[in-house]
mmCIF file of C-alpha atoms in Angstrom:
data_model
loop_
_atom_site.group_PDB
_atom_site.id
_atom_site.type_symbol
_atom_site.label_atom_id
_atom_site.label_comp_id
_atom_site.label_asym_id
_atom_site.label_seq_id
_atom_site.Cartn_x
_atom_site.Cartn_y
_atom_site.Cartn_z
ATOM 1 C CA UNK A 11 290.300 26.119 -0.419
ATOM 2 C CA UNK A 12 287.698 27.515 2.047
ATOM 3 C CA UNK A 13 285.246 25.023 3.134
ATOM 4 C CA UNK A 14 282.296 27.140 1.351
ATOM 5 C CA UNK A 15 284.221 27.241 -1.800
ATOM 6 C CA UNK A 16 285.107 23.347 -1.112
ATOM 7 C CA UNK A 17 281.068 22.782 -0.908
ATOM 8 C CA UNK A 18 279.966 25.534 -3.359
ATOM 9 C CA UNK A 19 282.679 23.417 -5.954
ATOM 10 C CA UNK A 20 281.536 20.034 -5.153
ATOM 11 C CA UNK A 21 277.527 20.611 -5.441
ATOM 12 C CA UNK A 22 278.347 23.117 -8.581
ATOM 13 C CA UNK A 23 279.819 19.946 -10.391
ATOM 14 C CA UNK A 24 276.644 17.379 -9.426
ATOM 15 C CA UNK A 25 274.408 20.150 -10.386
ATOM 16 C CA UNK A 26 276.027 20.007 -13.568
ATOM 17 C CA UNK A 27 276.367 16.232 -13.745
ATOM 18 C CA UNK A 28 272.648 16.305 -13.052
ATOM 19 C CA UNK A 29 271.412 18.122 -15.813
ATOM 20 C CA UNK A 30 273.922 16.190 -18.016
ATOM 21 C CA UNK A 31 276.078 19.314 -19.563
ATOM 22 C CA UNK A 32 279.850 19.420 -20.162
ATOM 23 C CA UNK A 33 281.158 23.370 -18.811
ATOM 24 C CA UNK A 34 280.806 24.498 -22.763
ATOM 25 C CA UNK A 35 277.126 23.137 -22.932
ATOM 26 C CA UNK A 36 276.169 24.876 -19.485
ATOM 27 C CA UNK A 37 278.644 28.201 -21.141
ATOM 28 C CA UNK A 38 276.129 27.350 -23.932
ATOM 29 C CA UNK A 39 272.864 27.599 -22.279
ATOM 30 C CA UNK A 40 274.568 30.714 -20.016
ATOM 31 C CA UNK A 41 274.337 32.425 -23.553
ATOM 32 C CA UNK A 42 278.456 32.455 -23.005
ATOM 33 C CA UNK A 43 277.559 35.245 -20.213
ATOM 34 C CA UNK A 44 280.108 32.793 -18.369
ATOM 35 C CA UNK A 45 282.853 31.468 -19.988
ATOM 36 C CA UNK A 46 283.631 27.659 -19.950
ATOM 37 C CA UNK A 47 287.001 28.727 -17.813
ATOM 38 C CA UNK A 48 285.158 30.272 -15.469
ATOM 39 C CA UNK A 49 282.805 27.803 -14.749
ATOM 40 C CA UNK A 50 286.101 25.649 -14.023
ATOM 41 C CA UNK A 51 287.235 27.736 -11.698
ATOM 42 C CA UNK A 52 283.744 27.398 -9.859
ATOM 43 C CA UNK A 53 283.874 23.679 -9.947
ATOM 44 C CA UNK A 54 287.383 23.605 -9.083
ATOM 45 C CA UNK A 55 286.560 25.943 -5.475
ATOM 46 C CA UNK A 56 288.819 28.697 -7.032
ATOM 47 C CA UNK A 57 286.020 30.967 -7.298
ATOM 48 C CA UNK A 58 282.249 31.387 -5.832
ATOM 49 C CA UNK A 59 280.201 33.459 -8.002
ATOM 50 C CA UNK A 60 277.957 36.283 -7.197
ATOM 51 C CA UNK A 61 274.603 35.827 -6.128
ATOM 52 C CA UNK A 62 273.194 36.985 -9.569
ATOM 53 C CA UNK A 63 275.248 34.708 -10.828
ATOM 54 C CA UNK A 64 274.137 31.997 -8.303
ATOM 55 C CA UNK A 65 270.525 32.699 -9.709
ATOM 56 C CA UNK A 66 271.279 32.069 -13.138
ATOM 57 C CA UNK A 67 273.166 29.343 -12.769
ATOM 58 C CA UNK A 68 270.356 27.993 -10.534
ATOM 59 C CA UNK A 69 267.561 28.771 -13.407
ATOM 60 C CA UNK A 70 269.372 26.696 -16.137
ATOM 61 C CA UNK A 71 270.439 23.536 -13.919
ATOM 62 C CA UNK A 72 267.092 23.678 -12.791
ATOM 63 C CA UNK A 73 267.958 23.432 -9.205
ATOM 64 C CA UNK A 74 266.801 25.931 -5.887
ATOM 65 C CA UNK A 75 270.133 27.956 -5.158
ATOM 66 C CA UNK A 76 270.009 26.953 -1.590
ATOM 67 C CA UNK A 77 271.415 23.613 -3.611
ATOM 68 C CA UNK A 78 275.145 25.007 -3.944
ATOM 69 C CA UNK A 79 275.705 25.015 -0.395
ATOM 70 C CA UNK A 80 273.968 22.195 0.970
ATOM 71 C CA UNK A 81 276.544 19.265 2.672
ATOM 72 C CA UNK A 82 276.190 16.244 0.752
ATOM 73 C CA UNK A 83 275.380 13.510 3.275
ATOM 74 C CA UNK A 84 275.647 10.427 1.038
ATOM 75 C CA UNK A 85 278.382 8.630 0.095
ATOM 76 C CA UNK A 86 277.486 5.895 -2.919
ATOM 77 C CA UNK A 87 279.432 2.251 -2.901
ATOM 78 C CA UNK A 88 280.673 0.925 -5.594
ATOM 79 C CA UNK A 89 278.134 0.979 -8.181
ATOM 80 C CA UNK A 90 278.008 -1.683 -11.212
ATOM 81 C CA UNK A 91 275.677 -1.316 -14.525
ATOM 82 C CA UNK A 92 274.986 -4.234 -16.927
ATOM 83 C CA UNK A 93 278.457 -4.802 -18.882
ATOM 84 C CA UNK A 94 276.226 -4.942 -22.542
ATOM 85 C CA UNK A 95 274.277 -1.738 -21.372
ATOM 86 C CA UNK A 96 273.874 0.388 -24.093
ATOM 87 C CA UNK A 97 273.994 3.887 -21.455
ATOM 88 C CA UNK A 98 276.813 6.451 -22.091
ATOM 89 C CA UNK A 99 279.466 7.530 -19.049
ATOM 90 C CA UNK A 100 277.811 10.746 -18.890
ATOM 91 C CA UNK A 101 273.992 8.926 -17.664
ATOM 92 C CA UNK A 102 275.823 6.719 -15.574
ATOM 93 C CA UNK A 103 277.361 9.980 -13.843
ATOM 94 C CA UNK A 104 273.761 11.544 -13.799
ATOM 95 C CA UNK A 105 271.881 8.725 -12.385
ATOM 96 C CA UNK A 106 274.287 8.407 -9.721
ATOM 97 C CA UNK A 107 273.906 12.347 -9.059
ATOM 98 C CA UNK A 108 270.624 12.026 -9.498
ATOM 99 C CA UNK A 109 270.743 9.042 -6.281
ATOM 100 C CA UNK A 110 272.668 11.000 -4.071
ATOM 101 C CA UNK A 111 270.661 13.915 -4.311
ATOM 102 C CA UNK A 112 267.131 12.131 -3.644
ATOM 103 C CA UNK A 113 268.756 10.125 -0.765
ATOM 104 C CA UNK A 114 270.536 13.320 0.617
ATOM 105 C CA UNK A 115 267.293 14.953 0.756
ATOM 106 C CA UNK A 116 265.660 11.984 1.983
ATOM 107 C CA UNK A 117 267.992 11.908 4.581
ATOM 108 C CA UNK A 118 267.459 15.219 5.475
ATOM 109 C CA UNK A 119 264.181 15.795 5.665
ATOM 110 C CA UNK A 120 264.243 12.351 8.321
ATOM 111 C CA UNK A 121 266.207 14.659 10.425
ATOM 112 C CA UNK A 122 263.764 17.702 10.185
ATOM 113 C CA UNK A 123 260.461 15.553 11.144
ATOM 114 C CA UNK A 124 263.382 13.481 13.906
ATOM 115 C CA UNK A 125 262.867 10.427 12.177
ATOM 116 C CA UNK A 126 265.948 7.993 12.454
ATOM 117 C CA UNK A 127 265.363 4.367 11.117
ATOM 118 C CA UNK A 128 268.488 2.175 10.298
ATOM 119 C CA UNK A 129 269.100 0.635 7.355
ATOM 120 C CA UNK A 130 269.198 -2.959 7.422
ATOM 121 C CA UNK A 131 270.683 -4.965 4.565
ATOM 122 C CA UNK A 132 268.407 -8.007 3.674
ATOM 123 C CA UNK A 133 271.596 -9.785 1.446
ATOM 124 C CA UNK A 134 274.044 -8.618 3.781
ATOM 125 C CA UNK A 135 275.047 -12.686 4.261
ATOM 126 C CA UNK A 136 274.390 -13.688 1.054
ATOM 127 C CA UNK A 137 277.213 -14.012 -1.732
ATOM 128 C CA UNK A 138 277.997 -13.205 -5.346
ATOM 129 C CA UNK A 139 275.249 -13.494 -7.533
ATOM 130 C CA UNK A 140 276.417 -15.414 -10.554
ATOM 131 C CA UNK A 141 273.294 -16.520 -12.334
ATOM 132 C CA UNK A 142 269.796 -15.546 -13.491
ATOM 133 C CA UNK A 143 268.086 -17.478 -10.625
ATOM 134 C CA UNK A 144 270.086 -16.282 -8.019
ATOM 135 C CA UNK A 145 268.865 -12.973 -8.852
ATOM 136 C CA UNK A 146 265.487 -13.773 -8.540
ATOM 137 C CA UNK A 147 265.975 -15.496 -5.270
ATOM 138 C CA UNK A 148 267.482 -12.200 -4.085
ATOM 139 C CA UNK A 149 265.456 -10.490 -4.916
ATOM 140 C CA UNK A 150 262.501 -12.400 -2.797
ATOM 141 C CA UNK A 151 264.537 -12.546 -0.141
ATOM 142 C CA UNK A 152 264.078 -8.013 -0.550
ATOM 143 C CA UNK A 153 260.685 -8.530 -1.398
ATOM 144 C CA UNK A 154 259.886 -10.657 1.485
ATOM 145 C CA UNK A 155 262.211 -8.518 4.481
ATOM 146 C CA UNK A 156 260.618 -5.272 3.097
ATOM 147 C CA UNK A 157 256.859 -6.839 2.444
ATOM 148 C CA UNK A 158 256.677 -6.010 -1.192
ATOM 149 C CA UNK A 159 254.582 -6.986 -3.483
ATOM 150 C CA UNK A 160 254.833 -10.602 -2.427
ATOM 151 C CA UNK A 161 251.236 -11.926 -3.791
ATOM 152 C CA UNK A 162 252.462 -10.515 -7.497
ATOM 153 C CA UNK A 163 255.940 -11.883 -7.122
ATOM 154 C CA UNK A 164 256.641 -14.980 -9.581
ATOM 155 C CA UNK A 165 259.046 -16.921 -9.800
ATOM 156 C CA UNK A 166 261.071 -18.529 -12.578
#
Protein backbone atom coordinates (compact mmCIF):
# COMPACT_ATOMS: atom_id res chain seq x y z
CA UNK A 1 0.00 0.00 0.00
CA UNK A 2 1.20 3.46 -1.18
CA UNK A 3 1.69 5.84 1.56
CA UNK A 4 -1.27 8.16 0.07
CA UNK A 5 -3.54 5.25 -0.07
CA UNK A 6 -2.08 4.24 3.58
CA UNK A 7 -3.22 7.99 4.73
CA UNK A 8 -6.24 8.43 2.39
CA UNK A 9 -7.43 4.75 4.28
CA UNK A 10 -6.64 5.71 7.72
CA UNK A 11 -8.37 9.38 7.78
CA UNK A 12 -11.33 7.77 5.45
CA UNK A 13 -12.09 5.40 8.50
CA UNK A 14 -11.95 8.40 11.43
CA UNK A 15 -13.98 10.43 9.12
CA UNK A 16 -16.36 7.76 9.28
CA UNK A 17 -15.91 6.96 12.96
CA UNK A 18 -16.57 10.66 13.40
CA UNK A 19 -19.80 11.01 12.02
CA UNK A 20 -20.72 7.67 13.72
CA UNK A 21 -21.82 5.47 10.45
CA UNK A 22 -21.08 1.78 9.82
CA UNK A 23 -19.89 1.50 5.62
CA UNK A 24 -23.83 0.52 4.89
CA UNK A 25 -25.08 3.71 6.80
CA UNK A 26 -22.44 6.04 4.95
CA UNK A 27 -23.56 3.53 1.43
CA UNK A 28 -26.91 4.75 2.88
CA UNK A 29 -26.54 8.40 3.00
CA UNK A 30 -24.26 7.99 -0.51
CA UNK A 31 -27.85 7.12 -1.87
CA UNK A 32 -25.92 3.51 -2.57
CA UNK A 33 -24.00 5.66 -5.42
CA UNK A 34 -21.08 3.69 -3.54
CA UNK A 35 -21.46 0.42 -2.52
CA UNK A 36 -20.65 -0.72 1.11
CA UNK A 37 -17.64 -2.94 -0.63
CA UNK A 38 -16.31 -0.22 -2.07
CA UNK A 39 -16.13 1.94 0.66
CA UNK A 40 -14.03 -1.09 2.22
CA UNK A 41 -11.75 -1.06 -0.20
CA UNK A 42 -11.21 2.80 0.52
CA UNK A 43 -10.76 2.23 4.17
CA UNK A 44 -8.73 -0.72 3.64
CA UNK A 45 -5.97 1.61 1.16
CA UNK A 46 -6.99 -0.73 -1.77
CA UNK A 47 -8.51 2.02 -3.56
CA UNK A 48 -8.51 6.09 -3.52
CA UNK A 49 -11.51 7.43 -5.07
CA UNK A 50 -11.91 10.12 -7.57
CA UNK A 51 -12.02 13.56 -6.70
CA UNK A 52 -15.86 13.75 -7.34
CA UNK A 53 -16.02 11.13 -5.31
CA UNK A 54 -13.70 12.77 -2.68
CA UNK A 55 -16.35 15.68 -2.70
CA UNK A 56 -19.19 13.67 -1.92
CA UNK A 57 -17.84 11.75 0.45
CA UNK A 58 -16.56 15.01 2.02
CA UNK A 59 -20.30 16.65 1.92
CA UNK A 60 -21.93 13.75 3.91
CA UNK A 61 -19.09 13.21 6.68
CA UNK A 62 -19.22 16.73 6.96
CA UNK A 63 -15.56 17.20 6.77
CA UNK A 64 -13.20 19.75 4.21
CA UNK A 65 -11.64 17.16 1.65
CA UNK A 66 -8.24 18.45 2.36
CA UNK A 67 -9.19 16.04 5.61
CA UNK A 68 -8.39 12.62 3.69
CA UNK A 69 -4.90 13.39 3.31
CA UNK A 70 -3.86 15.17 6.24
CA UNK A 71 -1.00 13.08 8.59
CA UNK A 72 -2.51 12.37 11.78
CA UNK A 73 -0.09 13.72 14.38
CA UNK A 74 -1.67 12.32 17.56
CA UNK A 75 -1.36 9.24 19.00
CA UNK A 76 -4.11 8.68 22.07
CA UNK A 77 -2.94 6.47 25.37
CA UNK A 78 -4.83 4.20 26.71
CA UNK A 79 -8.13 5.62 27.25
CA UNK A 80 -10.63 4.34 30.14
CA UNK A 81 -14.57 5.34 30.41
CA UNK A 82 -16.65 4.78 33.59
CA UNK A 83 -17.19 0.80 33.78
CA UNK A 84 -21.35 1.52 34.56
CA UNK A 85 -21.36 4.11 31.60
CA UNK A 86 -24.30 3.74 29.80
CA UNK A 87 -22.27 4.98 26.11
CA UNK A 88 -22.22 2.43 23.21
CA UNK A 89 -18.62 1.19 21.49
CA UNK A 90 -19.47 3.14 18.57
CA UNK A 91 -19.41 6.92 20.84
CA UNK A 92 -16.55 5.73 22.56
CA UNK A 93 -14.83 5.30 18.97
CA UNK A 94 -16.25 8.82 17.98
CA UNK A 95 -15.22 10.76 20.92
CA UNK A 96 -11.87 9.46 20.65
CA UNK A 97 -11.90 10.49 16.77
CA UNK A 98 -13.40 13.34 17.62
CA UNK A 99 -9.98 14.05 20.28
CA UNK A 100 -7.52 13.29 17.88
CA UNK A 101 -8.82 15.39 15.33
CA UNK A 102 -9.19 18.70 17.57
CA UNK A 103 -5.69 18.01 19.06
CA UNK A 104 -4.21 17.22 15.53
CA UNK A 105 -5.42 20.46 14.40
CA UNK A 106 -4.46 22.08 17.47
CA UNK A 107 -1.23 20.85 16.98
CA UNK A 108 -1.02 22.04 13.73
CA UNK A 109 -2.05 25.21 13.64
CA UNK A 110 0.89 25.72 16.80
CA UNK A 111 3.22 24.93 14.06
CA UNK A 112 1.75 27.44 11.45
CA UNK A 113 1.78 30.61 13.99
CA UNK A 114 5.63 28.67 15.36
CA UNK A 115 4.24 28.18 18.59
CA UNK A 116 5.89 25.15 20.50
CA UNK A 117 4.92 24.80 24.27
CA UNK A 118 5.53 21.36 26.02
CA UNK A 119 3.21 19.56 27.68
CA UNK A 120 3.78 19.09 31.20
CA UNK A 121 1.91 16.45 33.19
CA UNK A 122 0.69 17.90 36.60
CA UNK A 123 -0.04 13.94 38.05
CA UNK A 124 2.83 12.65 36.34
CA UNK A 125 4.15 11.44 40.15
CA UNK A 126 1.08 10.77 41.51
CA UNK A 127 -0.49 7.11 41.63
CA UNK A 128 -3.68 5.17 41.01
CA UNK A 129 -6.62 6.89 41.89
CA UNK A 130 -8.77 4.50 43.86
CA UNK A 131 -11.36 6.62 45.57
CA UNK A 132 -13.78 9.55 45.23
CA UNK A 133 -11.45 11.95 47.16
CA UNK A 134 -8.50 11.18 45.46
CA UNK A 135 -10.13 12.38 42.46
CA UNK A 136 -10.91 15.53 43.74
CA UNK A 137 -7.47 16.07 45.09
CA UNK A 138 -6.28 15.47 41.52
CA UNK A 139 -7.98 17.24 40.21
CA UNK A 140 -6.79 20.53 42.36
CA UNK A 141 -3.60 19.59 41.98
CA UNK A 142 -4.73 20.37 37.62
CA UNK A 143 -6.63 23.15 38.71
CA UNK A 144 -3.95 24.69 40.69
CA UNK A 145 -0.64 23.86 37.98
CA UNK A 146 -2.91 25.20 35.14
CA UNK A 147 -4.61 28.27 37.31
CA UNK A 148 -8.16 27.22 36.82
CA UNK A 149 -10.89 28.22 38.29
CA UNK A 150 -9.34 27.96 41.73
CA UNK A 151 -11.68 30.65 43.69
CA UNK A 152 -14.89 28.33 42.42
CA UNK A 153 -13.15 25.09 43.21
CA UNK A 154 -14.78 23.20 46.36
CA UNK A 155 -13.90 20.68 47.92
CA UNK A 156 -15.56 17.62 49.43
Amino acid sequence: MSMNNEIFSERFKSARNLSGLSLQDLAEKLNNKVSRQALHKYEKGEVIPDSEMIGLLSEVLNVRPDFFFREIQVELGEIEFRKLSKMSAKEEVQIKEQTKDYLSRYIELEDIIGIHVEFKNPLKNIQPINSFIEVQKAAKEVRKAWKLGLDQFLMF
